[in-house]
Amino acid sequence: MAEARRAIFTVSMRYLDDLGTRTPYSVIGLGTWQFGSKEWGYGAGYEQEATRLVRRAHELGVTLFDTAEIYGFGRSERILGKALEGIDRDRVVIATKIFPVLPVPPVVQVRAVASARRLGIRRIDLYQVHQPNPIVRDGPVMSGMRALREVGLVDEVGVSNYSLERWKAAETALGYRVLSNQVQFNLLNREPAQKLVPHAERAGRVVIAWSPLAQGLLSGRYDAQHRPANRVRALNPAFLPENLDRVQPLLGVLRDVADAHGATPSQIALAWVIHHPRTIAIPGASSVEQLERNVAAADITLSPDELSALTSAAEAYRPVRGSAMITGLVESLLNRR
């Protein structure tokens, strides 16, 4: 398999530069869930690697850095804030999220201040509601967001994992645009392309794709004999041996398209995501080399035939579900003990 054959030091980053934001949003951002999160298994020395990642991403033109208060229980925000020290604030977009356990205005405001303090900033460029609260509608949380905008602590408001209907309702409650909706979007989770992406294109909004590589499944690194070791992936049913067998035809198409571009399967999977209008991908990275490969995907333009082949192969994938999935997951965990 071609391994990072595409030139990665001459990347022409693309931006959504018509949003009216202080800083254009790069179509490839950096997700920082793994910063400070032991479940990813990166070890104690990863904080130094995280700083190198952030600095290199900035050098390559990445502007969007996404974190959340719940990532590592605040450690991700602290690590990201420290890594961004000395970098011109007008050249980065710092996005974080509030987990809406008690989404009332005073709590929203206090937690925003706490996130900003951990990040070492005076303005949160994009403050997102991490999940829709299943009991409380968005009026109270958006009231808190509106107050934060009025005092200048928050620039733009976003949501995450929202349906189109709830996204629109949140915007009505805010009385201002809710710029973005961060959702799982990749070749195996294509639902956002049906409603969310067309809405973003029509309304001048943004879809931010988390897990654009399906936690690395679309990298082609794993099969039934070579399964991931860290706990996050081990608990993901997509990495069951049977599902790893079933996804191989799609990975084969990814490899074929990658070979045609002198790229890697991961780069092609990212290129598939960001070919959608008004869409940004925020993959994580465990090394500078992986980051550079991810960023280089911004240079790849897929042909209509390649896009069709990838989508068709993804549609043909039929993972194990239901009771068989649960049984397989239990057996897999027991075998790993």
Short mmCIF file of C-alpha atoms in Angstrom, two decimals:
data_model
loop_
_atom_site.label_atom_id
_atom_site.label_comp_id
_atom_site.label_asym_id
_atom_site.label_seq_id
_atom_site.Cartn_x
_atom_site.Cartn_y
_atom_site.Cartn_z
CA MET A 1 0.00 0.00 0.00
CA ALA A 2 1.20 3.48 -0.82
CA GLU A 3 2.25 5.12 2.44
CA ALA A 4 2.08 8.91 2.36
CA ARG A 5 3.42 9.15 -1.18
CA ARG A 6 1.51 12.39 -1.70
CA ALA A 7 3.70 15.41 -0.96
CA ILE A 8 2.77 16.62 2.51
CA PHE A 9 4.94 19.69 2.91
CA THR A 10 3.37 21.74 0.11
CA VAL A 11 -0.26 21.42 1.12
CA SER A 12 -2.65 24.00 -0.27
CA MET A 13 -5.15 24.13 2.54
CA ARG A 14 -8.71 25.02 1.58
CA TYR A 15 -10.94 27.21 3.71
CA LEU A 16 -14.56 28.14 4.19
CA ASP A 17 -13.77 31.82 3.85
CA ASP A 18 -17.26 33.19 3.26
CA LEU A 19 -18.66 32.55 6.75
CA GLY A 20 -18.18 36.07 8.00
CA THR A 21 -16.08 34.76 10.90
CA ARG A 22 -12.99 36.42 12.30
CA THR A 23 -10.84 33.61 10.90
CA PRO A 24 -11.60 31.31 7.95
CA TYR A 25 -12.31 27.70 8.91
CA SER A 26 -9.95 25.15 7.33
CA VAL A 27 -11.65 22.16 5.70
CA ILE A 28 -9.33 19.88 7.70
CA GLY A 29 -9.21 20.65 11.39
CA LEU A 30 -7.67 18.87 14.35
CA GLY A 31 -9.83 16.94 16.79
CA THR A 32 -8.35 16.65 20.28
CA TRP A 33 -10.49 14.03 22.02
CA GLN A 34 -7.33 12.01 22.64
CA PHE A 35 -5.52 14.90 24.36
CA GLY A 36 -5.35 13.88 28.01
CA SER A 37 -7.70 10.93 27.59
CA LYS A 38 -6.16 7.75 29.00
CA GLU A 39 -8.66 5.53 27.20
CA TRP A 40 -6.85 6.20 23.92
CA GLY A 41 -3.75 4.60 25.39
CA TYR A 42 -1.23 7.19 24.23
CA GLY A 43 0.68 7.30 27.50
CA ALA A 44 2.06 10.01 29.77
CA GLY A 45 4.37 11.48 27.13
CA TYR A 46 1.56 12.33 24.78
CA GLU A 47 1.23 15.88 26.11
CA GLN A 48 4.52 16.79 24.47
CA GLU A 49 3.44 15.09 21.25
CA ALA A 50 0.16 17.01 21.39
CA THR A 51 2.08 20.28 21.44
CA ARG A 52 4.07 19.20 18.39
CA LEU A 53 0.83 18.23 16.65
CA VAL A 54 -0.82 21.59 17.27
CA ARG A 55 2.24 23.56 16.19
CA ARG A 56 2.68 21.51 13.01
CA ALA A 57 -1.02 21.74 12.18
CA HIS A 58 -0.81 25.51 12.46
CA GLU A 59 2.24 25.57 10.16
CA LEU A 60 0.32 23.57 7.56
CA GLY A 61 -2.61 25.97 7.54
CA VAL A 62 -5.02 24.26 9.91
CA THR A 63 -7.12 26.88 11.67
CA LEU A 64 -9.84 24.85 13.43
CA PHE A 65 -8.89 23.13 16.70
CA ASP A 66 -11.76 21.30 18.37
CA THR A 67 -11.96 20.19 22.00
CA ALA A 68 -14.55 19.82 24.79
CA GLU A 69 -14.78 20.22 28.54
CA ILE A 70 -15.49 16.50 28.88
CA TYR A 71 -12.37 15.36 27.00
CA GLY A 72 -10.04 14.14 29.71
CA PHE A 73 -12.25 16.08 32.16
CA GLY A 74 -10.69 19.37 31.13
CA ARG A 75 -7.19 18.12 30.36
CA SER A 76 -7.70 18.36 26.62
CA GLU A 77 -8.58 22.05 26.90
CA ARG A 78 -5.54 22.71 29.10
CA ILE A 79 -3.18 20.85 26.75
CA LEU A 80 -4.58 22.60 23.68
CA GLY A 81 -4.40 25.99 25.34
CA LYS A 82 -0.78 25.48 26.33
CA ALA A 83 0.12 24.23 22.85
CA LEU A 84 -1.38 27.35 21.26
CA GLU A 85 0.59 29.76 23.45
CA GLY A 86 2.43 32.31 21.33
CA ILE A 87 0.34 31.64 18.21
CA ASP A 88 -1.55 34.59 16.76
CA ARG A 89 -5.15 34.25 17.99
CA ASP A 90 -6.44 35.78 14.76
CA ARG A 91 -5.05 32.80 12.87
CA VAL A 92 -6.81 30.03 14.78
CA VAL A 93 -10.37 29.00 15.56
CA ILE A 94 -10.68 27.48 19.02
CA ALA A 95 -13.82 25.40 19.38
CA THR A 96 -14.97 23.71 22.56
CA LYS A 97 -18.19 22.19 23.87
CA ILE A 98 -20.40 22.19 26.93
CA PHE A 99 -22.00 18.91 28.01
CA PRO A 100 -25.59 19.97 28.79
CA VAL A 101 -26.29 18.08 32.00
CA LEU A 102 -27.89 21.17 33.59
CA PRO A 103 -28.44 23.51 30.63
CA VAL A 104 -29.64 26.64 32.43
CA PRO A 105 -28.16 30.08 31.67
CA PRO A 106 -26.07 30.59 34.85
CA VAL A 107 -24.50 27.14 34.52
CA VAL A 108 -23.78 27.64 30.81
CA GLN A 109 -22.07 30.93 31.57
CA VAL A 110 -19.97 29.59 34.45
CA ARG A 111 -18.84 26.59 32.43
CA ALA A 112 -17.91 28.77 29.45
CA VAL A 113 -15.72 30.87 31.72
CA ALA A 114 -14.11 27.70 33.09
CA SER A 115 -13.39 26.39 29.58
CA ALA A 116 -11.91 29.73 28.51
CA ARG A 117 -9.72 29.76 31.61
CA ARG A 118 -8.43 26.24 30.90
CA LEU A 119 -7.75 27.22 27.30
CA GLY A 120 -6.03 30.43 28.38
CA ILE A 121 -8.19 32.60 26.11
CA ARG A 122 -10.59 35.51 26.46
CA ARG A 123 -12.84 34.53 23.56
CA ILE A 124 -14.18 31.13 22.52
CA ASP A 125 -14.47 31.23 18.75
CA LEU A 126 -17.03 28.43 18.54
CA TYR A 127 -18.93 27.24 21.63
CA GLN A 128 -20.95 24.10 20.97
CA VAL A 129 -23.65 22.17 22.82
CA HIS A 130 -22.11 18.69 22.93
CA GLN A 131 -25.36 16.69 22.86
CA PRO A 132 -29.04 17.54 22.67
CA ASN A 133 -30.48 17.25 26.16
CA PRO A 134 -33.18 14.54 25.93
CA ILE A 135 -35.44 16.21 28.50
CA VAL A 136 -34.87 19.97 28.30
CA ARG A 137 -35.33 21.80 25.01
CA ASP A 138 -32.78 24.35 23.87
CA GLY A 139 -34.35 27.58 25.11
CA PRO A 140 -32.39 27.75 28.40
CA VAL A 141 -29.01 26.73 26.98
CA MET A 142 -29.40 29.17 24.09
CA SER A 143 -30.35 31.92 26.51
CA GLY A 144 -27.01 31.32 28.20
CA MET A 145 -25.24 31.27 24.84
CA ARG A 146 -26.89 34.55 23.84
CA ALA A 147 -25.62 36.24 27.01
CA LEU A 148 -22.12 34.91 26.34
CA ARG A 149 -22.19 36.38 22.83
CA GLU A 150 -23.41 39.72 24.13
CA VAL A 151 -20.48 40.08 26.53
CA GLY A 152 -17.97 38.92 23.90
CA LEU A 153 -16.85 35.68 25.55
CA VAL A 154 -18.30 33.61 22.69
CA ASP A 155 -18.07 34.53 19.02
CA GLU A 156 -20.09 31.80 17.29
CA VAL A 157 -22.50 29.17 18.64
CA GLY A 158 -22.67 25.58 17.42
CA VAL A 159 -24.36 22.32 18.29
CA SER A 160 -23.30 18.70 18.06
CA ASN A 161 -25.20 15.49 17.27
CA TYR A 162 -28.39 17.43 16.48
CA SER A 163 -31.06 16.47 13.96
CA LEU A 164 -31.87 19.07 11.32
CA GLU A 165 -35.14 19.93 13.05
CA ARG A 166 -33.48 20.47 16.41
CA TRP A 167 -30.64 22.45 14.82
CA LYS A 168 -33.20 24.83 13.34
CA ALA A 169 -35.09 25.02 16.64
CA ALA A 170 -31.86 25.86 18.49
CA GLU A 171 -31.23 28.70 16.06
CA THR A 172 -34.72 30.06 16.63
CA ALA A 173 -34.14 29.90 20.39
CA LEU A 174 -30.80 31.70 20.07
CA GLY A 175 -32.15 34.45 17.81
CA TYR A 176 -28.93 34.31 15.80
CA ARG A 177 -27.31 31.77 13.55
CA VAL A 178 -26.15 28.48 15.03
CA LEU A 179 -23.17 28.24 12.73
CA SER A 180 -22.34 24.56 12.89
CA ASN A 181 -23.53 21.07 13.70
CA GLN A 182 -20.82 18.57 14.60
CA VAL A 183 -21.90 15.03 13.75
CA GLN A 184 -20.42 11.65 12.98
CA PHE A 185 -19.91 11.67 9.23
CA ASN A 186 -17.83 9.24 7.21
CA LEU A 187 -18.19 6.61 4.50
CA LEU A 188 -19.87 4.25 6.97
CA ASN A 189 -22.14 6.95 8.48
CA ARG A 190 -23.47 8.87 5.50
CA GLU A 191 -26.78 10.11 6.92
CA PRO A 192 -25.63 13.76 7.33
CA ALA A 193 -25.35 13.99 3.54
CA GLN A 194 -29.11 13.57 3.22
CA LYS A 195 -30.37 16.58 5.18
CA LEU A 196 -27.67 18.34 7.20
CA VAL A 197 -25.23 19.04 4.37
CA PRO A 198 -27.91 20.40 1.98
CA HIS A 199 -29.20 22.64 4.77
CA ALA A 200 -25.69 23.91 5.50
CA GLU A 201 -25.20 24.69 1.80
CA ARG A 202 -28.51 26.52 1.51
CA ALA A 203 -28.29 28.45 4.78
CA GLY A 204 -24.56 29.24 4.87
CA ARG A 205 -23.97 26.95 7.83
CA VAL A 206 -21.32 24.27 8.45
CA VAL A 207 -21.28 20.53 9.08
CA ILE A 208 -18.25 19.43 11.12
CA ALA A 209 -17.50 15.73 10.73
CA TRP A 210 -16.24 13.97 13.84
CA SER A 211 -14.75 10.49 13.41
CA PRO A 212 -14.29 11.04 9.66
CA LEU A 213 -12.13 7.89 9.54
CA ALA A 214 -14.56 5.81 11.63
CA GLN A 215 -12.01 5.67 14.49
CA GLY A 216 -9.35 4.49 12.05
CA LEU A 217 -11.37 1.67 10.50
CA LEU A 218 -11.13 3.36 7.10
CA SER A 219 -7.34 3.57 7.33
CA GLY A 220 -7.07 -0.04 6.18
CA ARG A 221 -4.73 -0.86 9.08
CA TYR A 222 -7.02 -3.43 10.69
CA ASP A 223 -8.42 -6.82 9.80
CA ALA A 224 -9.70 -9.84 11.73
CA GLN A 225 -6.13 -10.91 12.50
CA HIS A 226 -4.86 -7.42 13.33
CA ARG A 227 -7.36 -5.73 15.62
CA PRO A 228 -6.87 -2.45 17.54
CA ALA A 229 -5.46 -2.54 21.05
CA ASN A 230 -6.82 0.59 22.71
CA ARG A 231 -10.02 0.51 24.76
CA VAL A 232 -12.03 2.99 22.68
CA ARG A 233 -11.74 0.94 19.52
CA ALA A 234 -11.95 -2.39 21.37
CA LEU A 235 -15.45 -1.41 22.55
CA ASN A 236 -16.56 -0.38 19.06
CA PRO A 237 -18.54 -3.21 17.38
CA ALA A 238 -17.17 -2.11 14.00
CA PHE A 239 -13.88 -3.74 15.02
CA LEU A 240 -15.39 -7.18 15.66
CA PRO A 241 -13.63 -9.82 13.54
CA GLU A 242 -16.72 -10.47 11.42
CA ASN A 243 -17.25 -6.78 10.72
CA LEU A 244 -13.57 -6.38 9.87
CA ASP A 245 -14.03 -9.14 7.32
CA ARG A 246 -17.17 -7.54 5.92
CA VAL A 247 -15.56 -4.12 5.45
CA GLN A 248 -12.68 -5.45 3.33
CA PRO A 249 -14.38 -4.84 -0.07
CA LEU A 250 -14.80 -1.17 0.82
CA LEU A 251 -11.18 -0.99 1.99
CA GLY A 252 -10.17 -2.55 -1.32
CA VAL A 253 -11.88 0.27 -3.24
CA LEU A 254 -10.24 2.83 -0.94
CA ARG A 255 -6.85 1.30 -1.70
CA ASP A 256 -7.50 1.31 -5.45
CA VAL A 257 -8.49 4.99 -5.44
CA ALA A 258 -5.57 5.79 -3.14
CA ASP A 259 -3.12 4.14 -5.54
CA ALA A 260 -4.49 6.26 -8.38
CA HIS A 261 -3.72 9.43 -6.40
CA GLY A 262 -0.45 8.34 -4.80
CA ALA A 263 -2.24 8.63 -1.48
CA THR A 264 -3.35 6.48 1.45
CA PRO A 265 -6.81 5.04 2.16
CA SER A 266 -7.18 7.49 5.08
CA GLN A 267 -6.54 10.44 2.80
CA ILE A 268 -9.14 9.22 0.32
CA ALA A 269 -11.69 8.67 3.10
CA LEU A 270 -11.10 12.24 4.29
CA ALA A 271 -11.29 13.58 0.74
CA TRP A 272 -14.68 11.86 0.37
CA VAL A 273 -15.97 13.70 3.45
CA ILE A 274 -14.74 17.16 2.51
CA HIS A 275 -15.91 16.95 -1.10
CA HIS A 276 -19.34 17.67 0.37
CA PRO A 277 -20.08 21.41 0.39
CA ARG A 278 -19.82 23.30 3.68
CA THR A 279 -18.21 20.30 5.38
CA ILE A 280 -15.13 20.18 7.60
CA ALA A 281 -13.38 17.04 8.85
CA ILE A 282 -11.67 17.01 12.25
CA PRO A 283 -9.62 13.81 12.47
CA GLY A 284 -7.43 13.21 15.48
CA ALA A 285 -3.79 12.24 15.19
CA SER A 286 -1.35 10.31 17.34
CA SER A 287 1.79 11.53 15.58
CA VAL A 288 3.01 14.43 13.45
CA GLU A 289 3.36 12.07 10.49
CA GLN A 290 -0.29 11.03 10.76
CA LEU A 291 -1.33 14.66 11.08
CA GLU A 292 0.59 15.57 7.93
CA ARG A 293 -1.09 12.79 5.99
CA ASN A 294 -4.50 13.91 7.20
CA VAL A 295 -3.89 17.53 6.24
CA ALA A 296 -2.65 16.51 2.79
CA ALA A 297 -6.13 15.18 2.02
CA ALA A 298 -7.18 18.79 1.44
CA ASP A 299 -5.23 18.63 -1.84
CA ILE A 300 -7.09 15.61 -3.22
CA THR A 301 -9.93 16.04 -5.69
CA LEU A 302 -11.92 12.89 -6.36
CA SER A 303 -13.54 12.31 -9.74
CA PRO A 304 -17.29 11.63 -10.03
CA ASP A 305 -16.52 7.99 -10.88
CA GLU A 306 -14.30 7.63 -7.82
CA LEU A 307 -16.91 9.20 -5.56
CA SER A 308 -19.56 6.89 -6.97
CA ALA A 309 -17.37 3.80 -6.53
CA LEU A 310 -16.60 4.70 -2.92
CA THR A 311 -20.22 5.42 -2.05
CA SER A 312 -21.44 2.22 -3.73
CA ALA A 313 -18.88 0.11 -1.88
CA ALA A 314 -19.89 1.76 1.40
CA GLU A 315 -23.57 1.12 0.74
CA ALA A 316 -22.81 -2.57 0.16
CA TYR A 317 -21.20 -2.93 3.60
CA ARG A 318 -23.51 -4.82 5.96
CA PRO A 319 -22.14 -4.97 9.52
CA VAL A 320 -23.23 -7.49 12.13
CA ARG A 321 -25.95 -5.94 14.28
CA GLY A 322 -28.30 -6.78 17.15
CA SER A 323 -27.80 -9.82 19.37
CA ALA A 324 -25.05 -11.22 17.17
CA MET A 325 -23.11 -7.99 17.60
CA ILE A 326 -23.47 -8.08 21.40
CA THR A 327 -22.39 -11.73 21.56
CA GLY A 328 -19.39 -11.06 19.38
CA LEU A 329 -18.35 -8.05 21.42
CA VAL A 330 -18.54 -9.97 24.70
CA GLU A 331 -16.55 -12.86 23.25
CA SER A 332 -13.99 -10.45 21.86
CA LEU A 333 -13.50 -8.73 25.23
CA LEU A 334 -13.20 -12.05 27.03
CA ASN A 335 -10.57 -13.23 24.55
CA ARG A 336 -8.54 -10.09 25.17
CA ARG A 337 -8.23 -10.70 28.91
#
